[in-house]
């Protein structure tokens, strides 16, 4: 019988242990190679909270970029003069400077028709506020805010415009295209009207095909196409994407891949070549997610976002230097002091 000395025994044990550990490492490597790993988490971008000092609560308003500044137009607020805890129509124009990150309340001239659920579009140094719901009902007003003069004016309008609220609009070649919304009879509008600021004239756009209509949808210009996404019709969320080709004035409905998390009273903005759907609500639930639509592939994706976004409805967003500024809105019946910026992942 061979008796090992203690030192020899320890060496033998150590060698066996090293062989065992090496086998475990090799087994882990082989196991990882034989099974597909979890896909990396996709990140849509990151959220940052900005100063809301001086910002009034807003809901159902417009946020529009003009001359490098963001202007808040219309909507309701519970912090307007003589307001109590109830939200009142907001008569004040507020301005945010993305460079200094400061808010200011402007002293303005002229008359602005108090209303919410309007659209506001910037062309040069002028902002065109169209339609909405006023104290008198559905509005067909077209009023112009000159940012350099800080003055409102009401042009003499030619042509016919269908008064509406909860609609959407976008600028194409110096003209304003207006889509969807509810008319004075609470009927959904399914035609397109175009306003030409050069002549102050409305015209009906002749199109082929049809689009869904509804309310709370968002129109986004991408190249030669306008994409209408989201919203609702008869309280039913809309999932179809409607596309208007501006060369042929034809509506099409691409076969969409992926999942869009339905919501209304949300915002949608273009950065790069993708559309970002932000905020809103589905029923009584506020959305805290960002869905991304790629027009080149007609694909929705649902990546995660870094940082914190305050889920809310009735917000308004605008884009500056490839960042999306999400301002105002409310949740659970309360208007919020919220000013957040989203930086999409490149």
C-alpha positions in Angstrom: 0.0 0.0 0.0 1.4 3.3 -1.0 1.0 6.1 1.5 1.1 9.6 0.1 2.8 12.3 2.0 0.6 15.3 3.0 2.3 17.5 0.4 1.8 15.0 -2.4 -1.9 14.6 -1.4 -2.4 18.4 -1.5 -0.8 18.6 -5.0 -3.1 15.8 -6.2 -6.2 17.5 -4.8 -5.2 20.8 -6.3 -4.7 19.2 -9.7 -8.1 17.5 -9.5 -9.8 20.8 -8.5 -8.2 22.7 -11.4 -9.3 20.0 -13.9 -12.8 20.2 -12.4 -13.0 24.0 -12.7 -11.7 23.9 -16.3 -14.4 21.4 -17.2 -17.1 23.7 -15.7 -15.8 26.6 -17.7 -15.8 24.6 -20.9 -19.3 23.4 -20.1 -20.6 26.9 -19.6 -19.0 28.1 -22.9 -20.5 25.1 -24.8 -23.9 25.7 -23.2 -23.9 29.4 -24.2 -22.9 28.6 -27.8 -25.5 25.9 -28.2 -28.5 28.0 -27.0 -29.6 31.4 -28.5 -29.0 34.1 -25.9 -31.6 36.8 -25.0 -31.7 39.6 -27.6 -30.1 42.9 -26.4 -32.6 45.4 -25.1 -33.4 48.0 -27.7 -33.3 51.6 -26.5 -35.5 54.2 -28.2 -33.8 57.1 -26.5 -33.5 58.9 -23.2 -35.8 61.2 -21.2 -34.6 64.3 -19.3 -36.7 66.6 -17.1 -36.3 70.3 -17.8 -37.2 73.4 -15.8 -40.9 74.2 -15.4 -40.3 77.4 -13.5 -42.7 80.0 -15.0 -44.6 77.4 -17.0 -48.4 77.4 -16.5 -50.3 74.2 -16.5 -51.6 73.4 -20.0 -53.8 70.8 -21.6 -55.3 70.5 -25.1 -52.9 73.2 -26.3 -50.4 73.5 -29.2 -46.6 73.6 -28.9 -45.0 74.9 -32.0 -41.4 75.8 -33.0 -40.8 79.2 -34.6 -37.4 81.0 -34.8 -35.7 78.5 -32.5 -38.2 79.1 -29.7 -41.2 76.9 -28.6 -44.5 78.7 -28.2 -47.5 77.4 -26.3 -50.9 78.4 -27.8 -54.4 77.9 -26.5 -55.7 75.0 -24.4 -56.9 75.2 -20.9 -55.1 75.9 -17.6 -56.1 76.3 -14.0 -53.4 79.0 -13.5 -54.8 81.7 -15.7 -55.9 85.0 -14.3 -59.1 84.6 -12.1 -59.0 80.8 -12.4 -59.7 78.5 -9.5 -59.0 74.8 -9.4 -61.1 74.4 -12.5 -59.4 74.5 -15.9 -60.2 77.6 -17.9 -59.3 78.6 -21.5 -55.8 79.9 -21.5 -55.4 83.4 -23.1 -51.7 83.5 -22.6 -48.8 82.8 -25.0 -45.8 81.3 -23.3 -42.4 80.8 -24.8 -39.6 78.4 -24.0 -36.0 78.9 -25.1 -34.3 75.5 -25.6 -30.9 77.1 -25.4 -31.3 78.9 -22.1 -34.0 76.4 -20.9 -36.1 79.3 -19.6 -39.8 80.1 -19.7 -41.3 83.5 -20.3 -44.9 84.8 -20.5 -45.3 87.1 -23.5 -47.2 90.4 -23.6 -49.1 90.2 -26.8 -51.3 92.5 -28.9 -54.4 91.7 -30.9 -57.2 89.2 -30.3 -57.0 85.5 -29.9 -60.1 83.3 -29.8 -59.9 81.2 -26.7 -60.1 77.6 -27.6 -58.6 74.1 -27.1 -58.0 71.1 -29.3 -56.8 73.5 -32.0 -53.9 73.1 -34.4 -51.0 75.5 -34.7 -48.5 75.5 -37.6 -45.4 77.7 -38.1 -44.5 79.2 -41.5 -41.5 81.6 -41.2 -42.1 83.9 -38.2 -45.8 83.4 -38.2 -47.9 80.8 -36.3 -51.3 79.9 -37.8 -53.8 78.7 -35.2 -56.8 76.9 -36.8 -60.1 75.5 -35.5 -60.6 74.0 -32.1 -63.4 74.1 -29.4 -64.2 77.6 -28.1 -66.7 78.8 -25.5 -69.2 79.2 -28.4 -68.7 75.6 -29.7 -66.7 74.2 -32.7 -64.5 77.0 -34.1 -63.5 77.7 -37.7 -61.1 80.5 -36.7 -57.9 81.2 -38.4 -55.7 83.5 -36.4 -52.0 84.4 -37.0 -49.4 85.1 -34.3 -46.4 87.1 -35.5 -43.6 86.0 -33.2 -41.4 89.0 -34.1 -44.1 91.5 -33.3 -45.8 89.4 -30.6 -49.2 90.3 -32.1 -52.3 88.4 -33.2 -54.1 89.2 -36.4 -57.2 87.8 -38.2 -56.8 87.6 -41.9 -59.7 88.0 -44.4 -60.2 84.4 -45.5 -61.4 83.2 -48.9 -62.7 79.7 -49.6 -64.5 77.4 -47.3 -63.2 75.7 -44.2 -65.1 73.1 -42.2 -65.0 74.2 -38.5 -63.5 71.4 -36.4 -61.7 70.4 -33.3 -59.5 67.4 -32.2 -58.0 67.6 -35.7 -54.4 67.5 -36.9 -52.3 69.5 -39.4 -48.9 69.7 -41.0 -47.1 72.1 -43.3 -46.2 71.1 -46.9 -44.5 73.6 -49.2 -45.7 76.6 -47.4 -49.3 75.4 -47.2 -51.2 73.9 -44.2 -52.9 70.6 -44.7 -55.7 69.9 -42.2 -57.0 66.4 -41.5 -59.8 64.7 -39.5 -61.5 66.0 -36.3 -65.1 66.5 -35.4 -67.4 69.0 -37.0 -70.3 71.0 -35.5 -72.5 67.9 -35.6 -69.9 65.7 -33.9 -69.4 63.9 -37.2 -66.0 62.7 -38.3 -64.3 64.6 -41.1 -62.8 62.4 -43.8 -61.7 64.9 -46.4 -58.6 67.2 -46.6 -58.6 71.0 -46.6 -55.6 73.1 -47.4 -54.9 76.7 -46.4 -52.5 78.8 -48.5 -51.1 81.7 -46.3 -49.9 83.5 -49.5 -53.5 84.0 -50.6 -55.3 83.4 -47.3 -57.5 80.9 -49.2 -58.9 77.5 -48.3 -59.3 74.8 -50.9 -60.5 71.2 -50.9 -57.8 68.7 -51.8 -59.0 66.3 -54.4 -57.8 62.8 -53.5 -58.3 59.2 -54.5 -58.8 56.5 -52.0 -60.0 57.2 -48.5 -58.6 57.6 -45.0 -60.1 56.7 -41.6 -60.7 60.1 -40.2 -61.5 60.1 -36.5 -60.2 62.4 -33.8 -56.9 62.8 -31.9 -54.9 61.3 -34.8 -51.5 62.8 -35.7 -50.2 63.8 -39.1 -46.5 63.6 -39.8 -44.7 64.6 -43.1 -42.1 62.2 -44.3 -40.6 63.0 -47.7 -43.5 63.1 -50.2 -46.0 61.3 -47.9 -48.1 62.4 -45.0 -48.7 59.6 -42.4 -51.8 59.7 -40.2 -51.5 57.5 -37.1 -53.4 56.7 -33.9 -56.5 58.4 -32.5 -60.0 57.0 -32.2 -63.3 56.8 -33.9 -66.5 56.3 -31.8 -64.3 55.7 -28.8 -62.6 52.8 -30.6 -58.8 53.1 -30.9 -57.5 53.3 -34.5 -54.6 51.1 -35.4 -54.4 51.6 -39.2 -51.8 53.8 -40.8 -53.1 56.1 -43.5 -50.6 57.5 -46.1 -51.3 60.4 -48.4 -48.9 60.5 -51.4 -48.4 64.2 -52.2 -47.4 63.5 -55.8 -50.6 61.6 -56.7 -52.9 62.8 -53.9 -53.7 59.1 -53.3 -54.4 57.4 -50.0 -52.9 54.0 -49.3 -52.8 51.8 -46.3 -49.6 49.8 -45.9 -49.5 46.4 -44.4 -48.0 47.2 -41.1 -45.6 44.9 -39.2 -45.3 45.0 -35.5 -47.5 46.2 -32.7 -48.7 49.7 -32.0 -49.9 50.4 -28.5 -53.1 52.3 -29.1 -53.7 55.7 -27.5 -55.4 59.0 -28.2 -54.6 62.6 -27.1 -51.0 61.8 -27.8 -48.2 63.4 -29.8 -46.2 62.1 -32.8 -43.0 63.7 -34.1 -40.4 62.9 -36.8 -36.7 62.7 -35.9 -34.4 61.4 -38.6 -36.5 59.0 -40.6 -38.7 57.6 -37.8 -41.9 58.6 -36.2 -42.1 58.6 -32.4 -45.5 58.2 -30.8 -45.5 59.7 -27.3 -47.9 59.8 -24.3 -51.6 59.9 -24.6 -54.1 57.6 -23.0 -56.0 54.4 -23.7 -59.2 54.6 -21.8 -58.3 55.7 -18.3 -54.7 54.5 -18.5 -52.0 57.1 -19.3 -49.3 55.8 -21.7 -45.7 56.0 -20.4 -44.2 54.3 -23.5 -42.7 55.4 -26.8 -43.6 53.5 -30.0 -41.5 53.9 -33.1 -42.7 53.7 -36.7 -40.3 53.2 -39.5 -42.0 54.4 -42.8 -39.3 52.7 -45.0 -40.4 49.3 -43.7 -43.9 50.1 -42.4 -42.8 48.6 -39.1 -43.8 49.4 -35.5 -41.3 48.7 -32.7 -41.6 49.0 -28.9 -38.2 49.7 -27.6 -37.5 50.8 -24.0 -36.5 54.3 -23.0 -34.0 55.4 -20.5 -34.9 58.0 -17.9 -38.4 58.9 -16.8 -41.3 60.1 -18.8 -44.4 61.3 -17.0 -47.4 59.4 -18.5 -50.1 61.9 -19.5 -52.7 62.9 -22.1 -53.4 66.2 -23.7 -49.7 67.0 -24.0 -48.1 68.7 -27.1 -44.7 68.0 -28.6 -42.4 69.7 -31.0 -38.9 69.0 -32.3 -35.8 71.1 -32.1 -32.2 69.9 -32.9 -33.3 66.3 -33.2 -34.8 66.4 -29.7 -38.6 66.1 -28.9 -39.9 68.5 -26.3 -43.0 67.1 -24.5 -44.8 69.9 -22.7 -47.9 70.0 -20.5 -50.8 67.6 -20.3 -52.6 65.9 -17.5 -53.3 62.7 -15.7 -56.2 61.5 -13.5 -58.0 64.7 -14.1 -55.1 67.0 -12.9 -53.1 69.3 -15.2 -49.4 68.9 -14.6 -46.3 71.1 -14.6 -44.2 68.9 -16.9 -41.5 69.9 -19.3 -39.5 66.9 -20.6 -37.2 66.3 -23.5 -36.6 63.1 -25.4 -33.3 62.4 -27.2 -33.7 59.5 -29.7 -31.0 57.0 -30.1 -29.0 57.5 -33.2 
